[in-house]
Short mmCIF file of C-alpha atoms in Angstrom, two decimals:
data_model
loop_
_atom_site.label_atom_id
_atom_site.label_comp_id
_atom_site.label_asym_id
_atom_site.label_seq_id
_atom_site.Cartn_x
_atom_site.Cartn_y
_atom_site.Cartn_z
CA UNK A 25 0.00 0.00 0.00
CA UNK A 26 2.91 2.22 0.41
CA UNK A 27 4.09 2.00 -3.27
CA UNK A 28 0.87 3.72 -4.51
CA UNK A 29 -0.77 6.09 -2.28
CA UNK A 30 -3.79 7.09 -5.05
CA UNK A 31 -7.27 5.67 -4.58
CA UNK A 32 -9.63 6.08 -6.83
CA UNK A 33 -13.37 6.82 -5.95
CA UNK A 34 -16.30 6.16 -8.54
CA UNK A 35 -19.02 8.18 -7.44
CA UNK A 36 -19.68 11.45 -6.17
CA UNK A 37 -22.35 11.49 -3.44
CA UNK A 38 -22.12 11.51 0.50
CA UNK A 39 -20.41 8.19 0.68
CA UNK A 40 -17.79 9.13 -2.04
CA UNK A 41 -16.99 12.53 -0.88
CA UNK A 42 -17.23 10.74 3.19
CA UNK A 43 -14.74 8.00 1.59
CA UNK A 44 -13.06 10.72 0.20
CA UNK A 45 -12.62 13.30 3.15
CA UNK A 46 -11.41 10.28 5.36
CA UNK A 47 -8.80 8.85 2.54
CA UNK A 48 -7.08 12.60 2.36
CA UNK A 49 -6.44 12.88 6.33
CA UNK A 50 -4.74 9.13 6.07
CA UNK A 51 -2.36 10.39 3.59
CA UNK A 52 -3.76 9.58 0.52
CA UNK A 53 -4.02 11.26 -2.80
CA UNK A 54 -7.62 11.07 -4.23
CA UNK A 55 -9.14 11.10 -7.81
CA UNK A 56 -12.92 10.95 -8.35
CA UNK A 57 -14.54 9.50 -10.71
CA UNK A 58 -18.45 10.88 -12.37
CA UNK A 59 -20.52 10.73 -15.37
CA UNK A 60 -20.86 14.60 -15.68
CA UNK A 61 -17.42 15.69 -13.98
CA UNK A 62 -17.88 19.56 -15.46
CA UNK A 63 -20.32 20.36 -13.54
CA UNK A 64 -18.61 19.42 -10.16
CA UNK A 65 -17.04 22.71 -9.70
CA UNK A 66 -17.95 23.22 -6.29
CA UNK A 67 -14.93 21.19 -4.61
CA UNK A 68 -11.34 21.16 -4.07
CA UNK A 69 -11.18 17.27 -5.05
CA UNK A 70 -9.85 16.32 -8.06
CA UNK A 71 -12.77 15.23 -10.23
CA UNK A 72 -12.36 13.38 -14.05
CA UNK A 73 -14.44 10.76 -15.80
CA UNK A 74 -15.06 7.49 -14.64
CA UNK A 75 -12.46 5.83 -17.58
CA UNK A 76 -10.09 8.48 -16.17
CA UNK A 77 -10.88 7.52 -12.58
CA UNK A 78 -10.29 4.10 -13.03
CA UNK A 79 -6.83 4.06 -14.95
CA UNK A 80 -5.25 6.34 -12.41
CA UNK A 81 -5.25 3.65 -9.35
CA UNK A 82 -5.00 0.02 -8.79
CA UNK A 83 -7.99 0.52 -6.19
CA UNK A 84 -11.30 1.90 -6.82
CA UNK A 85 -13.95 2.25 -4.60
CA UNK A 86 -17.71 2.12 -6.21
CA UNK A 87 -19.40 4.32 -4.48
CA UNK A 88 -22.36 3.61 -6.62
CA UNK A 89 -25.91 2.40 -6.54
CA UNK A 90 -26.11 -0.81 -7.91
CA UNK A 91 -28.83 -0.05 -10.63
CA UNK A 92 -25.44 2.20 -11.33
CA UNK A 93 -23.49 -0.26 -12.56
CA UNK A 94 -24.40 -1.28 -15.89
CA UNK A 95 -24.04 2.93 -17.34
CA UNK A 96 -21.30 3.48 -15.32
CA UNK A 97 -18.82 0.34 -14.90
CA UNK A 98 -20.03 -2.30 -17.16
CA UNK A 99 -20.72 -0.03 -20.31
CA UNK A 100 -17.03 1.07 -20.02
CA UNK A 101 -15.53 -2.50 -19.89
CA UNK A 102 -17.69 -4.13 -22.69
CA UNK A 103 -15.68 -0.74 -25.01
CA UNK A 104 -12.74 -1.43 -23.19
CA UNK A 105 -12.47 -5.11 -21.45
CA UNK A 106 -8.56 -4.44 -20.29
CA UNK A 107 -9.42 -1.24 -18.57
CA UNK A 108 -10.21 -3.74 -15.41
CA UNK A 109 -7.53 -5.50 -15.77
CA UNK A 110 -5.96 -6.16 -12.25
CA UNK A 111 -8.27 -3.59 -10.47
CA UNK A 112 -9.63 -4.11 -6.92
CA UNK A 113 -13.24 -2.67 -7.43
CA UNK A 114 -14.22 -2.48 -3.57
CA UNK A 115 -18.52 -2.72 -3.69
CA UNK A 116 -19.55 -0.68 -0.34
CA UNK A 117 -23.29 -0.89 -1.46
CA UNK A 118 -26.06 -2.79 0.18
CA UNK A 119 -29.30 -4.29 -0.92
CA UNK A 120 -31.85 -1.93 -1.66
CA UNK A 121 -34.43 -4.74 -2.36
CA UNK A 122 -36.72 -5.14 1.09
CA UNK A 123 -37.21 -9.13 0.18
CA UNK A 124 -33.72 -10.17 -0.30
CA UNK A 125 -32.89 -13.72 0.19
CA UNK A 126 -29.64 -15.49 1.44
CA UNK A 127 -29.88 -16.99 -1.95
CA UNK A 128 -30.10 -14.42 -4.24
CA UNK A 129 -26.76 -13.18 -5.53
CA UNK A 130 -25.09 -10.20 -3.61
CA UNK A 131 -24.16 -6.91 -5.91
CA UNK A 132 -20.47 -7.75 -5.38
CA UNK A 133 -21.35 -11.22 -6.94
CA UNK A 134 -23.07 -9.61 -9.42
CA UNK A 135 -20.51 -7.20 -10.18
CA UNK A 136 -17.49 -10.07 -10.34
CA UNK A 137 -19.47 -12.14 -12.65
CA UNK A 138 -20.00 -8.83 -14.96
CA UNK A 139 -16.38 -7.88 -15.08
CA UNK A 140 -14.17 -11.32 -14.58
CA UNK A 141 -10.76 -9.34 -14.95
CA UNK A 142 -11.08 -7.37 -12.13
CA UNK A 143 -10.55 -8.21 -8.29
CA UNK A 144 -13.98 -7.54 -6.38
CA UNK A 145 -14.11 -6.86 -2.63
CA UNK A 146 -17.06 -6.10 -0.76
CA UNK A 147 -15.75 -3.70 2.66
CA UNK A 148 -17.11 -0.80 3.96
CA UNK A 149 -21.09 -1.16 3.12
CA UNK A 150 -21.47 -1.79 7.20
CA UNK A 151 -19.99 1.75 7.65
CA UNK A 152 -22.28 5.00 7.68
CA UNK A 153 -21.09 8.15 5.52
CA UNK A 154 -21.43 10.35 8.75
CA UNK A 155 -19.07 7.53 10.99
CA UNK A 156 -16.69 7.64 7.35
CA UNK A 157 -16.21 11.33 7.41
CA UNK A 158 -16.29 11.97 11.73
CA UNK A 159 -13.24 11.14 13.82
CA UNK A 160 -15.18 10.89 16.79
CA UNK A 161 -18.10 9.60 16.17
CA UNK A 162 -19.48 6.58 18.75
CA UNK A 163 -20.69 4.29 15.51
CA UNK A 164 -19.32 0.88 14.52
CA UNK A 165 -16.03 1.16 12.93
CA UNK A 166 -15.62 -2.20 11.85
CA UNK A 167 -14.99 -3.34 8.29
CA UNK A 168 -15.85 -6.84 7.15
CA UNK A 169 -13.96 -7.65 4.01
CA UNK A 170 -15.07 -10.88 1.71
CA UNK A 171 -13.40 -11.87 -1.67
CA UNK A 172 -12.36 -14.72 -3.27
CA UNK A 173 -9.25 -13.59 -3.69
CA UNK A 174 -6.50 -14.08 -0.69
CA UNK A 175 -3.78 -11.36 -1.91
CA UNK A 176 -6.62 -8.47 -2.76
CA UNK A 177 -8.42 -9.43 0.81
CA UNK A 178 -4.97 -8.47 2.41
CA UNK A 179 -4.16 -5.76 0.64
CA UNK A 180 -8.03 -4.05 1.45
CA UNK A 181 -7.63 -4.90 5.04
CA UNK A 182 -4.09 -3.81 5.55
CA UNK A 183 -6.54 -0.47 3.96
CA UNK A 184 -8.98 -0.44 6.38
CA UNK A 185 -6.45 -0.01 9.32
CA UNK A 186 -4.79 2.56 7.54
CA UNK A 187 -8.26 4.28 7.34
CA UNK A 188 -7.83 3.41 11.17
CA UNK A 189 -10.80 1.10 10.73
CA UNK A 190 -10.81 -2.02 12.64
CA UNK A 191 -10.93 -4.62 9.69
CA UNK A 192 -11.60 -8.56 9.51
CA UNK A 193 -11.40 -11.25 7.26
CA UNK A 194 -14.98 -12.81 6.94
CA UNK A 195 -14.23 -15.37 4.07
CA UNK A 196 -15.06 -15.56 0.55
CA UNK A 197 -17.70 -13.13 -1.37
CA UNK A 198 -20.42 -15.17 -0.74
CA UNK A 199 -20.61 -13.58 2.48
CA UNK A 200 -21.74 -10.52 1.37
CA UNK A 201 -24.93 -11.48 1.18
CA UNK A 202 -25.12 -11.52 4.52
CA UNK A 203 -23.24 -8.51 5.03
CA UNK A 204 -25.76 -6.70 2.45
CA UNK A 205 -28.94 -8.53 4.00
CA UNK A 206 -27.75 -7.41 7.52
CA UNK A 207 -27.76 -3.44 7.24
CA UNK A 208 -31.15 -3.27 6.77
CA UNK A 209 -32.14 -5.84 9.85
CA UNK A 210 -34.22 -3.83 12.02
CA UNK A 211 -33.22 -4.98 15.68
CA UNK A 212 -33.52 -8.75 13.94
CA UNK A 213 -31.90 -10.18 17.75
CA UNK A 214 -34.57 -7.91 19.81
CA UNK A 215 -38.12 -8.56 18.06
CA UNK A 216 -38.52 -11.90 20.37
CA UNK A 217 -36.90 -10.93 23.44
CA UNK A 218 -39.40 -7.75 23.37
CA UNK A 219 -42.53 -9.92 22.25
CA UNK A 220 -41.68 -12.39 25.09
CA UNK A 221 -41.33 -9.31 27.74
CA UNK A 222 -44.33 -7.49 26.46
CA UNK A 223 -46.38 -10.96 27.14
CA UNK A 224 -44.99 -11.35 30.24
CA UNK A 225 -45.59 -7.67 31.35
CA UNK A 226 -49.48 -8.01 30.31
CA UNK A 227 -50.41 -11.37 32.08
CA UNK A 228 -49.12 -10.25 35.12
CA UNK A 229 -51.05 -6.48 34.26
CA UNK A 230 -53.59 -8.45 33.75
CA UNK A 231 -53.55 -10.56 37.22
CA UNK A 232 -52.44 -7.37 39.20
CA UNK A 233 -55.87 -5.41 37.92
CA UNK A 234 -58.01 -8.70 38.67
CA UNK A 235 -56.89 -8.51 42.26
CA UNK A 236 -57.51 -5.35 42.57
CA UNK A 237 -60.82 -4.36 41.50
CA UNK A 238 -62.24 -8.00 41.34
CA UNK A 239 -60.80 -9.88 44.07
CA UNK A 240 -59.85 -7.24 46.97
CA UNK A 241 -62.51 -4.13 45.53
CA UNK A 242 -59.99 -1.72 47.42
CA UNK A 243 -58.31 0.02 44.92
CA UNK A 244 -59.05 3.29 42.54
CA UNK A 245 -58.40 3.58 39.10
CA UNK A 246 -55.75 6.81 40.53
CA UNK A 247 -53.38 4.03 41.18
CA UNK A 248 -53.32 2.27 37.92
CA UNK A 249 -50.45 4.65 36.50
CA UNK A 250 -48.02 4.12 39.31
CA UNK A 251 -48.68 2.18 42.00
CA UNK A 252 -50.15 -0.97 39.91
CA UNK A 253 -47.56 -0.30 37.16
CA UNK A 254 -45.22 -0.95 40.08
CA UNK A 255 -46.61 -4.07 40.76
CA UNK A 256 -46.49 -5.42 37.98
CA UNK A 257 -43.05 -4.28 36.66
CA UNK A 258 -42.23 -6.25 40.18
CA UNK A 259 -43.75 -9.66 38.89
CA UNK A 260 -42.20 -9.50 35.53
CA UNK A 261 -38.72 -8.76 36.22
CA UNK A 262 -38.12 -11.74 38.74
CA UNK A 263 -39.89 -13.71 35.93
CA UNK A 264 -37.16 -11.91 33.52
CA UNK A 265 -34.46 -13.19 35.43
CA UNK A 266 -36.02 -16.59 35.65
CA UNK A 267 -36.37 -16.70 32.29
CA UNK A 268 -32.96 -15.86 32.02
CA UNK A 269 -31.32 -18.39 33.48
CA UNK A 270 -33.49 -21.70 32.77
CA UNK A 271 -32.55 -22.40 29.49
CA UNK A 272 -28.67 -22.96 30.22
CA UNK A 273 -30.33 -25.71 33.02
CA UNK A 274 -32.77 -27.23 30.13
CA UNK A 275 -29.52 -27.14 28.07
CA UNK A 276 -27.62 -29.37 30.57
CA UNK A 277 -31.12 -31.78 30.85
CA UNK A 278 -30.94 -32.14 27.56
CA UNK A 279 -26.64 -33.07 27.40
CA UNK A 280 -27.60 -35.50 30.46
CA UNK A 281 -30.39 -37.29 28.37
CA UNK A 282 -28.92 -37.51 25.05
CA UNK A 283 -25.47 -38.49 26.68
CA UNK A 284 -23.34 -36.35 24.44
CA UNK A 285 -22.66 -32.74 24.38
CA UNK A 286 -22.18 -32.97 20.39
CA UNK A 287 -25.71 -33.05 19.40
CA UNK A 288 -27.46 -29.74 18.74
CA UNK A 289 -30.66 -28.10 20.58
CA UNK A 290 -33.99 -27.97 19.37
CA UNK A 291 -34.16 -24.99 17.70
CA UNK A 292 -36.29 -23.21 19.87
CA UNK A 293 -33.52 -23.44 23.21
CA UNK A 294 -30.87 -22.37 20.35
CA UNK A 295 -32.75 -19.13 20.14
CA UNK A 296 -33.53 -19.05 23.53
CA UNK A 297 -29.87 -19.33 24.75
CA UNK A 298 -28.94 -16.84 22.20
CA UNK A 299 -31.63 -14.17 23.28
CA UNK A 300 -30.20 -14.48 27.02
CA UNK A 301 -28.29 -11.18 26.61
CA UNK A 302 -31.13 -9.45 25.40
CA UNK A 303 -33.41 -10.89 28.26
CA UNK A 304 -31.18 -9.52 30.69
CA UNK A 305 -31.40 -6.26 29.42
CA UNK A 306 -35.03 -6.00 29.11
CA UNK A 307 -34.95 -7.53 32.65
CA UNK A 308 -32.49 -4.88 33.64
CA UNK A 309 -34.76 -2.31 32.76
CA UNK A 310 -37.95 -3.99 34.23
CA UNK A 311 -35.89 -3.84 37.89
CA UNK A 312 -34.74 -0.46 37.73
CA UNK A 313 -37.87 0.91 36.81
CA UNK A 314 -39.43 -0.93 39.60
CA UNK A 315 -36.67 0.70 41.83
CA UNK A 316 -37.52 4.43 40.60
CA UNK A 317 -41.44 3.49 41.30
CA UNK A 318 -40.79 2.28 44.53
CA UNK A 319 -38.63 5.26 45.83
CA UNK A 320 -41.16 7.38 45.01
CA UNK A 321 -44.05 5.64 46.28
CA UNK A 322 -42.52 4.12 49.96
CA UNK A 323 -44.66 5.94 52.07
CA UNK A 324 -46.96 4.06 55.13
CA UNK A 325 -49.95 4.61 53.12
CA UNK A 326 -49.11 2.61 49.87
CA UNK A 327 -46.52 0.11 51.89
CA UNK A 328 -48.68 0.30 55.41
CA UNK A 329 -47.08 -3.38 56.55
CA UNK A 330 -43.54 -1.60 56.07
CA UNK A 331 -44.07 0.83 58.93
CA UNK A 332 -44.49 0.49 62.31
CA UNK A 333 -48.27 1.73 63.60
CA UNK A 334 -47.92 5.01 65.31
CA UNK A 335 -51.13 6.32 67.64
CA UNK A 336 -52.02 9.95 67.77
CA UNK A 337 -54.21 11.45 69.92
CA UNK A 338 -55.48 14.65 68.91
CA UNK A 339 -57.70 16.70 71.65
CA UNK A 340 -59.61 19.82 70.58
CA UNK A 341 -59.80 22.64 72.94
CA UNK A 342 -61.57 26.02 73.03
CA UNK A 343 -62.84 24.80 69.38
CA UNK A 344 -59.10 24.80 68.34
CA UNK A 345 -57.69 22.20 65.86
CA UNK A 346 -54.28 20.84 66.44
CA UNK A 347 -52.36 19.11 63.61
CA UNK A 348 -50.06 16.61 64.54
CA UNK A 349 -47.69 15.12 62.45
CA UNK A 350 -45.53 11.72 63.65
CA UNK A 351 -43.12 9.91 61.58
CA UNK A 352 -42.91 6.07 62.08
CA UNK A 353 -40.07 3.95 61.68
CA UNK A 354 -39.59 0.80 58.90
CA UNK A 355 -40.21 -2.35 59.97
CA UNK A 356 -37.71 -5.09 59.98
CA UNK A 357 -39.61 -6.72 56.71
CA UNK A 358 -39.37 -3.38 55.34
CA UNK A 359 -36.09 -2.53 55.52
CA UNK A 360 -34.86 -6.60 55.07
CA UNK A 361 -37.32 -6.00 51.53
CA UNK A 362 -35.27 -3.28 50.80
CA UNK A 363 -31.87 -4.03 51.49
CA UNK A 364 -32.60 -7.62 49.33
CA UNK A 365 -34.11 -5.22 46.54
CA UNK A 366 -30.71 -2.79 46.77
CA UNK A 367 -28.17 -6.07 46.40
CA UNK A 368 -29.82 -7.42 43.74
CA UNK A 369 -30.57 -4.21 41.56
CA UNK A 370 -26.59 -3.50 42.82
CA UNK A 371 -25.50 -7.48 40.98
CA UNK A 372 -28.12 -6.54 37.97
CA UNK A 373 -26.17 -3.13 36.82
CA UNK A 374 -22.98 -5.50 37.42
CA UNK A 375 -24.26 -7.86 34.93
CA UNK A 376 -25.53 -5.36 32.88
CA UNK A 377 -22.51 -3.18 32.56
CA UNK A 378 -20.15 -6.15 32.09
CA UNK A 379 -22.70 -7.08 28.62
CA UNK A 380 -21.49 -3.81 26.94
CA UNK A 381 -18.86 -5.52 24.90
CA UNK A 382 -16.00 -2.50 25.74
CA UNK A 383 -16.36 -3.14 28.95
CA UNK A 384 -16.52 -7.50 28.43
CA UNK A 385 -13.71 -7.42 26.71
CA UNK A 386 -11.31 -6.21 29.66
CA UNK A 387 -12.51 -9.76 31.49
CA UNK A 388 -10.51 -12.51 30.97
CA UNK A 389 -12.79 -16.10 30.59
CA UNK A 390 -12.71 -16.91 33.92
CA UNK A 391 -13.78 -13.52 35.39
CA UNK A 392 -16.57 -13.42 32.51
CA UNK A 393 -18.21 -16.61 33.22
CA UNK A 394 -17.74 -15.77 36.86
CA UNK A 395 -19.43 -12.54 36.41
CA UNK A 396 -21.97 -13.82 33.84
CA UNK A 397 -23.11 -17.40 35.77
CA UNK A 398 -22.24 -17.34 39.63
CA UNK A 399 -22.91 -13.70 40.20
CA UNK A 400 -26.01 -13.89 37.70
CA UNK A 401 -27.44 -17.15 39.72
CA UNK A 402 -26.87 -14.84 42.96
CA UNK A 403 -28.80 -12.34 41.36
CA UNK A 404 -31.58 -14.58 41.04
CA UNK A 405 -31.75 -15.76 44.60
CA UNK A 406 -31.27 -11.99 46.18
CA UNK A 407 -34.30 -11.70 43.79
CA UNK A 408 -36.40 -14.30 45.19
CA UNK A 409 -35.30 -13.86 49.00
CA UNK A 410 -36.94 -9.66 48.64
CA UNK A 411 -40.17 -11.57 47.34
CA UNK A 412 -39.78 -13.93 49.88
CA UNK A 413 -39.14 -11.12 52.58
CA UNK A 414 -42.38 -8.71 51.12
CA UNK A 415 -44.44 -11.45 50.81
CA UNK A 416 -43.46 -14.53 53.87
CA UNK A 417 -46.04 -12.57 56.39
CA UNK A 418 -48.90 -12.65 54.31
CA UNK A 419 -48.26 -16.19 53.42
CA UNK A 420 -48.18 -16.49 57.38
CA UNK A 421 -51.18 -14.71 58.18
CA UNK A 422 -52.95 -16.85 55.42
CA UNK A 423 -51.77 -19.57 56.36
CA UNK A 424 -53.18 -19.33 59.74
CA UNK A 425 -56.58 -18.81 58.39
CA UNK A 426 -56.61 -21.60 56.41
CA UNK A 427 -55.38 -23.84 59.59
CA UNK A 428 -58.53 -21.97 61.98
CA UNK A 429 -60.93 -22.57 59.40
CA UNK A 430 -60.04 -25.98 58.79
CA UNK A 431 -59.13 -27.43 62.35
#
């Protein structure tokens, strides 16, 4: 790459100039290449014809759409088939058809089989024009290269990091299909981790508002927004973080049963196991919303069983009204509830903080799977012992009932 410092760039809109812009501050001269080159006048880039473009470097980037190609690359090699000859043509576009297939052809495949002479790579489509052009941007800057050709692959990722672009080898071109199909995914790994919480959040909405104005008649619709909300955000994040961490035991029923660790999962606790991350986000949010509710609603009259009684006597005298206010004191299953609810929203921002991948890749294995399975597990049972501590003395009280009414 040092022998030749000139790239050439075919096409002239916010990618190419992005491309462009980035290429000049690496120390690289830069020719561009359009149909109607005249009337670029507004730039300080060199700007010639695409022919011209594409003789002046061994590289060219098409910065093209690929209904582009045919006018602008493939007329010029049927007039002139050894124009090509030993160019890398580097395809950064993506699919622009919504119902792509894995199957269909990629435009880099497209483009090789069009011109055979030349060297295509496909690099840089995963790459916004705004995270191209900005030094400091907080977007991916990775660059997945695939070609069929070794030499070419090396010489576009020893590119890349001179672009200071972290770049990796992902195989032959056939993977940019993928690569094309996956820019315009829409949150593909979040659409059933969110459909799974959103049931989960309405059954128990839907329990919560049976109890209360069916079963117990005692509360008002004023309370749905917060208090109920509350209630159920409680219910659905422990059954998050249950949900969380069954499949890896249904994983190890199933390796104790088939006797082998080599056979694969039914598909549906492969996608379970990979949604885990997800889960725990989701879940991460359910708790910590349930925290911020909480703080703002512990007062003795939503959480009366948390506070100790307090009698005030109030006397009137000479027709004179005295106010008196007296502050009571948490009980010990109020303040054991709440120190169980700190510790385990404390262990869930561990576990969440340690799933940003900057921050998981400081951990070694060991400290990971530490982090990520015995302090996850704790998690859980903090969890369950602050239900356990808000709920053991009305499962008491009930329980003693049912043994009067019986005996």
């Amino acid at each position: 790459m040092n022998d030749n410092r000139c790239i050439s760039i075919v096409g002239c809109g916010n990618m190419g100039f992005a491309l462009a812009h980035r290429l000049f501050l690496c120390g690289f001269t830069v020719v561009m290449g359009s149909r109607c080159p005249d009337k670029r006048n507004d730039t300080q880039l060199e700007i010639v014809s695409i022919v011209e473009c594409i003789r002046r470097s061994p590289i060219i980037f098409v910065a093209i759409h690929p209904e582009h190609y045919i006018d602008s690359l493939i007329s010029h090699f049927e007039h002139e088939p050894s124009l090509f000859d030993g160019k890398i043509l580097i395809d950064i576009s993506n699919q622009t058809c919504e119902e792509s297939h894995l199957n269909d052809s990629s435009n880099a495949e497209r483009l090789q089989t069009a011109i055979p002479n030349a060297f295509v790579v496909k690099a840089f489509n995963t790459i916004s024009s705004f995270a191209m052009q900005s030094t400091t941007t907080g977007e991916s800057c990775k660059v997945f290269v695939a070609s069929d050709h070794s030499i070419v692959k090396n010489k576009v990722i020893t590119l890349a990091r001179e672009m200071n672009f972290d770049s990796f080898n992902t195989g032959s071109i056939r993977v940019a299909r993928h690569l094309e199909r996956n820019t315009r995914s829409l949150f593909s790994q979040w659409q059933i981790p969110i459909v799974v919480t959103l049931i989960i959040i309405s059954i128990w909405l839907t329990y919560t508002l049976c109890m209360s104005f069916i079963s117990t008649h005692t509360t008002s619709w004023n309370q749905l927004f917060l208090h109920m909300a509350n209630e159920t955000l409680c219910s659905s994040a422990i059954t998050m973080l249950a949900i969380v961490y069954m499949p890896s035991n249904l994983a190890c029923v199933f390796q104790l049963v088939n006797g082998t660790r080599e056979r694969r999962f039914p598909m549906w606790l492969d996608r379970w196991l990979l949604s885990r991350k997800q889960l725990g986000i989701l879940t991460f949010a359910l708790a910590l919303s349930h925290s911020i509710m909480t703080l703002i609603l512990i007062t003795p009259v939503y959480y009366s069983s948390w506070f100790h009684p307090v009698e005030v006597m109030v006397s009137t005298v000479h027709n004179q009204t005295r106010i008196v206010v007296a502050a009571s004191l948490i009980t010990a299953k109020g303040e054991l509830a709440s120190l169980l609810g700190i510790l385990t929203q404390l262990c869930m921002s561990i576990l969440a903080i340690t799933s940003i991948p900057a921050i998981g890749n400081l951990l070694n294995w060991r400290e990971w799977r530490f982090v990520q399975s015995k302090l996850g597990t704790m998690t859980l049972l903090l969890a369950i012992g602050h239900v356990v501590a808000m709920a053991m003395p009305y499962w008491i009280r009930n329980f003693r009932n049912l043994h009067l009414n019986k005996f």
